[in-house]
Amino acid sequence: MHIPTLIPWILATAAAEPIANVLAANSNELSTLTSLLGTVPQLTTALATASNITIFAPSNQAFTKAMAAMPDLATMAKNTTFLTNLLEYHIASGVMTAAMFTNTPQFASTALTLPSTASGTIRTQMVELVKSNADALVVSGFRQVSRVSKADLFFDGGVLHIIDTVLTVPDTTSATALDTGLTSLAGALARTGMVAGVDALRQATVFAPSNEAFREVGNVVESADMEFLSSVLDYHVVMGTAAHSTELMQMVGASGGSAKLLTAQGGMLTVREENGDLYVNNAKVILADMLTSNGVVHIIDNVMNPLSTTSLPDASREKQAVDFAGASSVSQAPFTSGVSPTATLVPVTIARAGGFAAMPTAALMGAVGAAAVMANM
Ligand SMILES: *[C@@H]1O[C@H](CO)[C@@H](O)[C@H](O)[C@H]1NC(C)=O
Ligand SMILES: *[C@@H]1O[C@H](CO)[C@@H](O)[C@H](O)[C@H]1NC(C)=O
């Protein structure tokens, strides 16, 4: 008998069991999820044979909380498409144990793909995984945050974490701006007829000036003709890529480095890192990584000027200097009259020890393995 070699084998076997068993063993917390899964048998079947996945399982309390916030959720959950989308967004590609969450955010593909409005293509939806203090956090659409409350429940196909808040499925760039307080940007996109165009981009990185930034150049943007206003807005859009903060940091390379990005306006933007903060031209990224269904939005503290592409940031300033000659502030946030958000979601900033840092591992980036398998169900 070689007992010492047998023991690890027995442990490994005992750790893996069907997903149904894990759900049943945790029914005190996962009975709502289990009964929802029962109404979408196709997804349940796919889950039973899926491999290399991480499931973020909302607790019963998480669903109670979601229903309090969205009273029609119970009715919507009877819509199979809606429910399947919602649950697929809770399944990430790759096995990500709680110990693999780091202070540097990692972006994982989920099993949810949404059709693109324009091109007939589909877009894989992402979640952000990040560690803050001792918490493993999952950041979803509109920068809503869920906390892993019970980690590392292993099953045949991967690992399941119980989370305290239902994930929010990302929405379009314009809807995300509208409902997270970026109402000047949302209003300006509507004013210039750019909403459909921006939302139809398959992948987009949008640098979104805060309402305060628009207010500070209020007289200039409000009196601009449509052509100039459109070019200003286009200068804030990078097409063809969803550049999360980690990718921007990789592009700029070492501290103090910079990288240029081509904008929809045709001019280049310069991304820089100074003292752990990210800047584009002379605008500071004050909230990074709002995931949208077609890319990512970073909130910045200044409106960038397409006629002033060489402006440099001043990291010693609390707020970057405005970049339009003759600019003066207005009291009302520009373009917000008649703009009505459908919800008010507060995007969450997560404190990171050491600020942004280059991503140490590409473990979950660009990964489509399990997501592609799930998408074929
Ligand atoms: C069901 O949900 C999908 C996805 O959210 C939506 O597009 C569709 O309109 C809904 N159907 C009904 C009948 O509400
Ligand atoms: C598991 O998924 C991750 C992330 O998608 C991928 O990088 C890795 O290659 C996959 N591993 C296997 C064995 O399929």
Tab-separated table of C-alpha atoms and ligand atoms in Angstrom:
chain	number	residue	atom	x	y	z
A	1	MET	CA	0.000	0.000	0.000
A	2	HIS	CA	1.286	3.443	-0.889
A	3	ILE	CA	-1.091	5.471	1.214
A	4	PRO	CA	0.863	8.738	0.926
A	5	THR	CA	0.379	8.809	-2.847
A	6	LEU	CA	-3.251	7.776	-2.638
A	7	ILE	CA	-4.322	10.575	-0.337
A	8	PRO	CA	-3.847	13.503	-2.773
A	9	TRP	CA	-5.715	11.509	-5.429
A	10	ILE	CA	-8.649	10.923	-3.077
A	11	LEU	CA	-8.753	14.602	-2.119
A	12	ALA	CA	-8.686	15.709	-5.735
A	13	THR	CA	-11.536	13.372	-6.598
A	14	ALA	CA	-13.571	14.434	-3.598
A	15	ALA	CA	-13.204	18.112	-4.542
A	16	ALA	CA	-14.835	17.695	-7.916
A	17	GLU	CA	-18.546	17.007	-8.033
A	18	PRO	CA	-21.447	17.925	-10.281
A	19	ILE	CA	-22.590	21.554	-10.158
A	20	ALA	CA	-26.041	20.361	-9.065
A	21	ASN	CA	-24.503	18.922	-5.890
A	22	VAL	CA	-22.781	22.197	-5.032
A	23	LEU	CA	-26.030	24.095	-5.553
A	24	ALA	CA	-27.932	21.589	-3.401
A	25	ALA	CA	-25.325	21.622	-0.633
A	26	ASN	CA	-25.619	25.428	-0.464
A	27	SER	CA	-29.384	25.648	-0.902
A	28	ASN	CA	-29.715	27.926	2.143
A	29	GLU	CA	-27.984	30.596	0.046
A	30	LEU	CA	-28.560	29.450	-3.521
A	31	SER	CA	-32.167	28.214	-3.667
A	32	THR	CA	-33.350	31.245	-5.677
A	33	LEU	CA	-30.578	30.777	-8.240
A	34	THR	CA	-31.327	27.045	-8.390
A	35	SER	CA	-35.004	27.613	-9.066
A	36	LEU	CA	-34.218	30.254	-11.718
A	37	LEU	CA	-31.855	27.780	-13.409
A	38	GLY	CA	-34.695	25.266	-13.320
A	39	THR	CA	-36.670	27.513	-15.676
A	40	VAL	CA	-33.918	27.579	-18.323
A	41	PRO	CA	-33.128	23.860	-18.858
A	42	GLN	CA	-30.840	24.537	-21.827
A	43	LEU	CA	-28.518	26.572	-19.643
A	44	THR	CA	-28.660	24.001	-16.839
A	45	THR	CA	-27.712	21.238	-19.271
A	46	ALA	CA	-24.851	23.301	-20.691
A	47	LEU	CA	-23.583	24.021	-17.187
A	48	ALA	CA	-23.567	20.339	-16.271
A	49	THR	CA	-21.017	19.593	-18.997
A	50	ALA	CA	-19.137	22.922	-19.144
A	51	SER	CA	-15.505	23.008	-18.121
A	52	ASN	CA	-12.954	25.651	-17.216
A	53	ILE	CA	-15.486	28.173	-15.941
A	54	THR	CA	-16.050	30.378	-12.921
A	55	ILE	CA	-19.629	30.863	-11.769
A	56	PHE	CA	-20.587	33.950	-9.791
A	57	ALA	CA	-23.661	32.758	-7.923
A	58	PRO	CA	-25.859	35.492	-6.432
A	59	SER	CA	-27.079	34.595	-2.956
A	60	ASN	CA	-30.775	34.535	-2.083
A	61	GLN	CA	-30.244	37.892	-0.354
A	62	ALA	CA	-28.653	39.266	-3.503
A	63	PHE	CA	-31.814	38.415	-5.446
A	64	THR	CA	-33.999	39.905	-2.707
A	65	LYS	CA	-31.942	43.109	-2.908
A	66	ALA	CA	-32.177	43.168	-6.720
A	67	MET	CA	-35.961	42.775	-6.579
A	68	ALA	CA	-36.267	45.614	-4.087
A	69	ALA	CA	-34.299	47.833	-6.480
A	70	MET	CA	-36.143	46.573	-9.568
A	71	PRO	CA	-39.683	45.578	-8.649
A	72	ASP	CA	-40.411	44.203	-12.144
A	73	LEU	CA	-37.430	41.819	-12.025
A	74	ALA	CA	-39.601	38.838	-11.078
A	75	THR	CA	-41.775	39.442	-14.153
A	76	MET	CA	-38.751	40.011	-16.386
A	77	ALA	CA	-37.185	36.761	-15.128
A	78	LYS	CA	-40.107	34.904	-16.755
A	79	ASN	CA	-38.691	36.087	-20.083
A	80	THR	CA	-36.322	33.249	-21.036
A	81	THR	CA	-34.065	35.456	-23.164
A	82	PHE	CA	-33.691	38.029	-20.417
A	83	LEU	CA	-33.030	35.406	-17.748
A	84	THR	CA	-30.585	33.437	-19.904
A	85	ASN	CA	-28.655	36.633	-20.681
A	86	LEU	CA	-28.555	37.589	-17.022
A	87	LEU	CA	-27.362	34.166	-15.879
A	88	GLU	CA	-24.832	33.789	-18.720
A	89	TYR	CA	-23.278	37.062	-17.587
A	90	HIS	CA	-22.557	35.315	-14.272
A	91	ILE	CA	-20.418	32.637	-15.957
A	92	ALA	CA	-16.827	33.634	-16.694
A	93	SER	CA	-14.301	31.869	-18.844
A	94	GLY	CA	-11.415	30.235	-16.981
A	95	VAL	CA	-11.077	28.977	-13.424
A	96	MET	CA	-10.440	31.951	-11.190
A	97	THR	CA	-10.066	31.037	-7.529
A	98	ALA	CA	-10.360	33.806	-4.941
A	99	ALA	CA	-6.587	33.680	-4.434
A	100	MET	CA	-6.127	34.633	-8.102
A	101	PHE	CA	-7.873	38.002	-7.673
A	102	THR	CA	-5.238	40.754	-7.480
A	103	ASN	CA	-5.193	44.487	-6.730
A	104	THR	CA	-4.658	44.967	-10.442
A	105	PRO	CA	-7.977	44.392	-12.181
A	106	GLN	CA	-8.335	41.467	-14.556
A	107	PHE	CA	-10.991	41.347	-17.250
A	108	ALA	CA	-12.693	38.052	-18.005
A	109	SER	CA	-14.970	37.062	-20.863
A	110	THR	CA	-18.383	35.819	-19.832
A	111	ALA	CA	-20.699	33.366	-21.541
A	112	LEU	CA	-22.930	36.285	-22.535
A	113	THR	CA	-22.657	37.613	-26.052
A	114	LEU	CA	-24.944	40.373	-27.254
A	115	PRO	CA	-25.717	41.172	-30.867
A	116	SER	CA	-24.208	44.368	-32.178
A	117	THR	CA	-26.788	46.872	-33.382
A	118	ALA	CA	-25.102	47.584	-36.680
A	119	SER	CA	-22.759	44.967	-38.003
A	120	GLY	CA	-24.653	41.762	-37.274
A	121	THR	CA	-21.709	40.568	-35.205
A	122	ILE	CA	-21.817	39.566	-31.566
A	123	ARG	CA	-19.905	41.026	-28.673
A	124	THR	CA	-18.631	39.043	-25.713
A	125	GLN	CA	-19.507	40.762	-22.459
A	126	MET	CA	-16.805	41.194	-19.841
A	127	VAL	CA	-16.549	41.374	-16.059
A	128	GLU	CA	-13.757	42.895	-13.998
A	129	LEU	CA	-12.207	40.852	-11.196
A	130	VAL	CA	-10.247	42.747	-8.576
A	131	LYS	CA	-9.096	42.447	-5.003
A	132	SER	CA	-9.602	45.279	-2.541
A	133	ASN	CA	-8.276	44.792	0.969
A	134	ALA	CA	-9.369	41.265	1.794
A	135	ASP	CA	-12.350	41.281	-0.567
A	136	ALA	CA	-12.598	39.575	-3.929
A	137	LEU	CA	-14.803	41.881	-6.020
A	138	VAL	CA	-16.607	41.444	-9.303
A	139	VAL	CA	-17.295	44.696	-11.151
A	140	SER	CA	-20.069	44.585	-13.751
A	141	GLY	CA	-21.866	47.029	-16.053
A	142	PHE	CA	-22.238	50.660	-14.918
A	143	ARG	CA	-19.332	49.920	-12.513
A	144	GLN	CA	-21.563	48.150	-10.045
A	145	VAL	CA	-19.704	46.055	-7.497
A	146	SER	CA	-20.460	42.601	-6.111
A	147	ARG	CA	-18.452	41.026	-3.304
A	148	VAL	CA	-17.554	37.365	-3.079
A	149	SER	CA	-19.125	36.288	0.206
A	150	LYS	CA	-18.275	32.570	0.008
A	151	ALA	CA	-15.367	31.594	-2.195
A	152	ASP	CA	-13.951	28.534	-3.886
A	153	LEU	CA	-16.733	25.973	-4.082
A	154	PHE	CA	-15.253	23.555	-6.606
A	155	PHE	CA	-17.286	21.467	-9.034
A	156	ASP	CA	-16.464	19.314	-12.075
A	157	GLY	CA	-16.341	22.229	-14.487
A	158	GLY	CA	-14.526	24.799	-12.377
A	159	VAL	CA	-15.201	26.967	-9.371
A	160	LEU	CA	-18.236	28.778	-7.961
A	161	HIS	CA	-18.200	31.857	-5.755
A	162	ILE	CA	-21.291	33.111	-3.943
A	163	ILE	CA	-21.687	36.883	-4.449
A	164	ASP	CA	-23.704	39.391	-2.423
A	165	THR	CA	-25.116	41.420	-5.338
A	166	VAL	CA	-26.545	40.350	-8.706
A	167	LEU	CA	-24.238	41.483	-11.537
A	168	THR	CA	-25.484	44.268	-13.810
A	169	VAL	CA	-25.379	43.399	-17.508
A	170	PRO	CA	-23.494	46.140	-19.409
A	171	ASP	CA	-25.490	48.449	-21.665
A	172	THR	CA	-24.558	50.662	-24.595
A	173	THR	CA	-22.147	53.567	-24.279
A	174	SER	CA	-24.950	56.142	-24.471
A	175	ALA	CA	-27.174	54.351	-21.934
A	176	THR	CA	-24.210	53.947	-19.592
A	177	ALA	CA	-23.407	57.666	-19.830
A	178	LEU	CA	-27.043	58.616	-19.332
A	179	ASP	CA	-27.555	56.544	-16.187
A	180	THR	CA	-24.223	57.206	-14.447
A	181	GLY	CA	-24.512	60.990	-14.265
A	182	LEU	CA	-22.650	61.734	-17.511
A	183	THR	CA	-25.714	63.590	-18.722
A	184	SER	CA	-23.804	66.364	-20.504
A	185	LEU	CA	-22.066	63.778	-22.669
A	186	ALA	CA	-25.346	61.896	-23.228
A	187	GLY	CA	-27.058	65.177	-24.149
A	188	ALA	CA	-24.210	66.241	-26.456
A	189	LEU	CA	-24.291	62.882	-28.267
A	190	ALA	CA	-28.052	63.283	-28.745
A	191	ARG	CA	-27.673	66.927	-29.879
A	192	THR	CA	-25.165	65.930	-32.578
A	193	GLY	CA	-27.074	62.830	-33.689
A	194	MET	CA	-24.169	60.598	-32.658
A	195	VAL	CA	-25.949	58.166	-30.317
A	196	ALA	CA	-26.642	55.413	-32.849
A	197	GLY	CA	-23.166	55.696	-34.352
A	198	VAL	CA	-21.307	55.435	-31.050
A	199	ASP	CA	-23.479	52.587	-29.794
A	200	ALA	CA	-23.013	50.665	-33.035
A	201	LEU	CA	-19.230	50.620	-32.753
A	202	ARG	CA	-18.233	47.015	-32.220
A	203	GLN	CA	-15.466	47.940	-29.807
A	204	ALA	CA	-14.997	51.431	-28.452
A	205	THR	CA	-12.988	53.199	-25.806
A	206	VAL	CA	-14.729	56.406	-24.824
A	207	PHE	CA	-13.109	59.081	-22.700
A	208	ALA	CA	-16.131	60.683	-21.079
A	209	PRO	CA	-15.781	64.215	-19.671
A	210	SER	CA	-17.677	64.626	-16.412
A	211	ASN	CA	-20.552	67.111	-16.263
A	212	GLU	CA	-18.229	69.372	-14.276
A	213	ALA	CA	-15.688	69.262	-17.131
A	214	PHE	CA	-18.398	70.270	-19.640
A	215	ARG	CA	-19.608	73.012	-17.293
A	216	GLU	CA	-16.151	74.586	-17.117
A	217	VAL	CA	-16.039	75.080	-20.898
A	218	GLY	CA	-19.777	75.696	-21.050
A	219	ASN	CA	-19.744	78.918	-23.088
A	220	VAL	CA	-17.513	77.321	-25.753
A	221	VAL	CA	-19.365	74.027	-26.199
A	222	GLU	CA	-22.818	75.595	-26.012
A	223	SER	CA	-22.017	78.128	-28.745
A	224	ALA	CA	-20.089	75.646	-30.932
A	225	ASP	CA	-21.596	74.796	-34.305
A	226	MET	CA	-22.617	71.157	-34.858
A	227	GLU	CA	-19.521	70.429	-36.899
A	228	PHE	CA	-17.110	71.551	-34.190
A	229	LEU	CA	-19.118	69.958	-31.378
A	230	SER	CA	-19.157	66.651	-33.296
A	231	SER	CA	-15.423	66.823	-33.841
A	232	VAL	CA	-14.857	67.491	-30.137
A	233	LEU	CA	-16.971	64.444	-29.243
A	234	ASP	CA	-15.337	62.260	-31.918
A	235	TYR	CA	-11.967	63.213	-30.447
A	236	HIS	CA	-13.025	61.413	-27.257
A	237	VAL	CA	-13.776	58.116	-29.018
A	238	VAL	CA	-11.229	55.451	-29.942
A	239	MET	CA	-12.686	52.883	-32.330
A	240	GLY	CA	-11.848	49.212	-32.753
A	241	THR	CA	-10.574	48.527	-29.267
A	242	ALA	CA	-11.875	48.270	-25.721
A	243	ALA	CA	-8.805	49.528	-23.890
A	244	HIS	CA	-9.250	48.884	-20.177
A	245	SER	CA	-6.972	50.655	-17.689
A	246	THR	CA	-4.677	47.638	-17.613
A	247	GLU	CA	-4.249	47.741	-21.395
A	248	LEU	CA	-3.667	51.508	-21.338
A	249	MET	CA	-0.981	50.951	-18.680
A	250	GLN	CA	0.610	48.261	-20.828
A	251	MET	CA	0.605	50.615	-23.828
A	252	VAL	CA	2.343	53.420	-21.955
A	253	GLY	CA	4.862	50.899	-20.643
A	254	ALA	CA	7.178	52.020	-17.892
A	255	SER	CA	6.198	54.819	-15.531
A	256	GLY	CA	6.374	58.159	-17.315
A	257	GLY	CA	5.844	56.513	-20.709
A	258	SER	CA	3.211	57.459	-23.242
A	259	ALA	CA	1.215	55.962	-26.090
A	260	LYS	CA	-0.813	57.436	-28.923
A	261	LEU	CA	-4.324	56.370	-29.873
A	262	LEU	CA	-6.158	57.224	-33.080
A	263	THR	CA	-9.554	58.828	-32.463
A	264	ALA	CA	-12.760	58.772	-34.480
A	265	GLN	CA	-12.097	62.461	-35.237
A	266	GLY	CA	-8.899	61.494	-37.055
A	267	GLY	CA	-6.484	63.116	-34.615
A	268	MET	CA	-4.317	61.313	-32.100
A	269	LEU	CA	-4.670	61.252	-28.320
A	270	THR	CA	-1.715	60.762	-26.026
A	271	VAL	CA	-2.124	58.500	-23.002
A	272	ARG	CA	0.347	59.000	-20.182
A	273	GLU	CA	0.961	57.720	-16.703
A	274	GLU	CA	2.100	60.132	-13.996
A	275	ASN	CA	2.432	59.190	-10.326
A	276	GLY	CA	0.179	56.192	-10.797
A	277	ASP	CA	-2.590	58.173	-12.519
A	278	LEU	CA	-3.629	57.911	-16.148
A	279	TYR	CA	-4.003	60.993	-18.329
A	280	VAL	CA	-5.188	61.525	-21.896
A	281	ASN	CA	-3.704	64.758	-23.255
A	282	ASN	CA	-4.352	67.146	-20.393
A	283	ALA	CA	-7.338	65.310	-18.952
A	284	LYS	CA	-7.035	63.038	-15.945
A	285	VAL	CA	-8.833	59.705	-15.805
A	286	ILE	CA	-10.847	60.082	-12.606
A	287	LEU	CA	-12.787	56.817	-12.899
A	288	ALA	CA	-11.595	54.020	-15.165
A	289	ASP	CA	-13.177	50.899	-16.590
A	290	MET	CA	-16.909	51.352	-16.853
A	291	LEU	CA	-17.746	48.290	-18.919
A	292	THR	CA	-20.256	48.847	-21.706
A	293	SER	CA	-21.832	46.356	-24.097
A	294	ASN	CA	-19.568	47.731	-26.812
A	295	GLY	CA	-16.392	48.522	-24.941
A	296	VAL	CA	-15.337	50.680	-22.059
A	297	VAL	CA	-15.832	54.223	-20.765
A	298	HIS	CA	-13.251	56.122	-18.724
A	299	ILE	CA	-14.436	59.294	-16.981
A	300	ILE	CA	-12.060	62.271	-17.358
A	301	ASP	CA	-11.924	65.664	-15.645
A	302	ASN	CA	-11.490	67.835	-18.746
A	303	VAL	CA	-12.986	68.237	-22.211
A	304	MET	CA	-10.214	67.578	-24.745
A	305	ASN	CA	-9.669	69.929	-27.653
A	306	PRO	CA	-9.060	68.332	-31.077
A	307	LEU	CA	-7.210	71.502	-32.114
A	308	SER	CA	-4.812	71.139	-29.217
A	309	THR	CA	-3.390	67.631	-29.523
A	310	THR	CA	-0.046	68.319	-27.835
A	311	SER	CA	-1.438	69.514	-24.494
A	312	LEU	CA	0.409	68.033	-21.561
A	313	PRO	CA	-1.006	67.105	-18.170
A	314	ASP	CA	0.158	68.777	-14.998
A	315	ALA	CA	0.138	66.085	-12.335
A	316	SER	CA	0.705	68.669	-9.610
A	317	ARG	CA	-2.757	70.129	-10.249
A	318	GLU	CA	-5.814	68.786	-8.464
A	319	LYS	CA	-7.868	69.532	-11.586
A	320	GLN	CA	-6.434	69.935	-15.093
A	321	ALA	CA	-6.551	73.366	-16.767
A	322	VAL	CA	-9.239	73.915	-19.418
A	323	ASP	CA	-7.931	73.706	-22.969
A	324	PHE	CA	-10.221	76.044	-24.946
A	325	ALA	CA	-9.294	79.706	-25.438
A	326	GLY	CA	-11.846	82.055	-23.909
A	327	ALA	CA	-13.597	79.291	-22.010
A	328	SER	CA	-15.703	80.245	-19.047
A	329	SER	CA	-17.938	78.140	-16.907
A	330	VAL	CA	-21.705	78.060	-16.941
A	331	SER	CA	-23.892	77.213	-13.960
A	332	GLN	CA	-26.028	74.484	-15.579
A	333	ALA	CA	-24.319	71.381	-16.972
A	334	PRO	CA	-24.434	71.880	-20.778
A	335	PHE	CA	-26.823	69.834	-22.951
A	336	THR	CA	-28.713	68.388	-19.975
A	337	SER	CA	-32.025	70.103	-20.502
A	338	GLY	CA	-34.595	67.499	-21.474
A	339	VAL	CA	-32.146	64.670	-20.801
A	340	SER	CA	-33.805	62.150	-18.483
A	341	PRO	CA	-31.896	59.187	-17.097
A	342	THR	CA	-33.831	55.917	-16.831
A	343	ALA	CA	-31.963	55.008	-13.631
A	344	THR	CA	-29.376	56.506	-11.337
A	345	LEU	CA	-26.411	54.225	-10.911
A	346	VAL	CA	-23.356	55.387	-9.026
A	347	PRO	CA	-20.189	53.993	-10.604
A	348	VAL	CA	-17.922	52.729	-7.845
A	349	THR	CA	-14.285	53.677	-7.464
A	350	ILE	CA	-12.211	50.945	-5.887
A	351	ALA	CA	-9.220	52.079	-3.877
A	352	ARG	CA	-6.115	50.381	-5.120
A	353	ALA	CA	-2.929	50.158	-3.156
A	354	GLY	CA	-0.248	51.685	-5.387
A	355	GLY	CA	-2.673	53.062	-7.947
A	356	PHE	CA	-2.761	51.520	-11.404
A	357	ALA	CA	-0.171	48.859	-12.034
A	358	ALA	CA	0.823	46.969	-15.113
A	359	MET	CA	-1.031	43.704	-15.302
A	360	PRO	CA	1.149	40.839	-14.109
A	361	THR	CA	-0.674	38.065	-15.841
A	362	ALA	CA	-2.808	37.722	-18.922
A	363	ALA	CA	-4.571	34.707	-17.419
A	364	LEU	CA	-8.089	35.752	-18.314
A	365	MET	CA	-7.568	38.379	-20.978
A	366	GLY	CA	-8.875	37.850	-24.440
A	367	ALA	CA	-9.922	34.401	-23.394
A	368	VAL	CA	-12.827	32.982	-25.295
A	369	GLY	CA	-12.519	29.229	-24.680
A	370	ALA	CA	-15.402	28.417	-22.390
A	371	ALA	CA	-17.333	31.530	-23.415
A	372	ALA	CA	-17.328	30.351	-27.007
A	373	VAL	CA	-18.504	26.914	-25.946
A	374	MET	CA	-21.303	28.398	-23.861
A	375	ALA	CA	-22.313	30.727	-26.664
A	376	ASN	CA	-23.010	27.744	-28.898
A	377	MET	CA	-25.731	26.345	-26.690
B	1	LIG	C1	-37.311	39.424	-23.445
B	1	LIG	O1	-36.006	39.840	-23.133
B	1	LIG	C2	-35.240	40.259	-24.256
B	1	LIG	C3	-33.831	40.511	-23.767
B	1	LIG	O2	-33.805	41.380	-22.678
B	1	LIG	C4	-35.891	41.463	-24.885
B	1	LIG	O3	-35.151	41.877	-25.999
B	1	LIG	C5	-37.322	41.121	-25.296
B	1	LIG	O4	-37.955	42.268	-25.783
B	1	LIG	C6	-38.091	40.575	-24.103
B	1	LIG	N1	-39.386	40.089	-24.550
B	1	LIG	C7	-40.513	40.507	-24.020
B	1	LIG	C8	-41.757	39.880	-24.569
B	1	LIG	O5	-40.554	41.342	-23.131
B	2	LIG	C1	-9.267	27.912	-19.439
B	2	LIG	O1	-9.740	29.216	-19.710
B	2	LIG	C2	-8.727	30.178	-19.754
B	2	LIG	C3	-9.412	31.507	-19.879
B	2	LIG	O2	-10.352	31.477	-20.911
B	2	LIG	C4	-7.788	29.872	-20.906
B	2	LIG	O3	-6.755	30.820	-20.947
B	2	LIG	C5	-7.196	28.489	-20.725
B	2	LIG	O4	-6.434	28.159	-21.841
B	2	LIG	C6	-8.310	27.476	-20.544
B	2	LIG	N1	-7.733	26.212	-20.184
B	2	LIG	C7	-8.123	25.079	-20.736
B	2	LIG	C8	-7.461	23.850	-20.242
B	2	LIG	O5	-8.989	25.042	-21.606
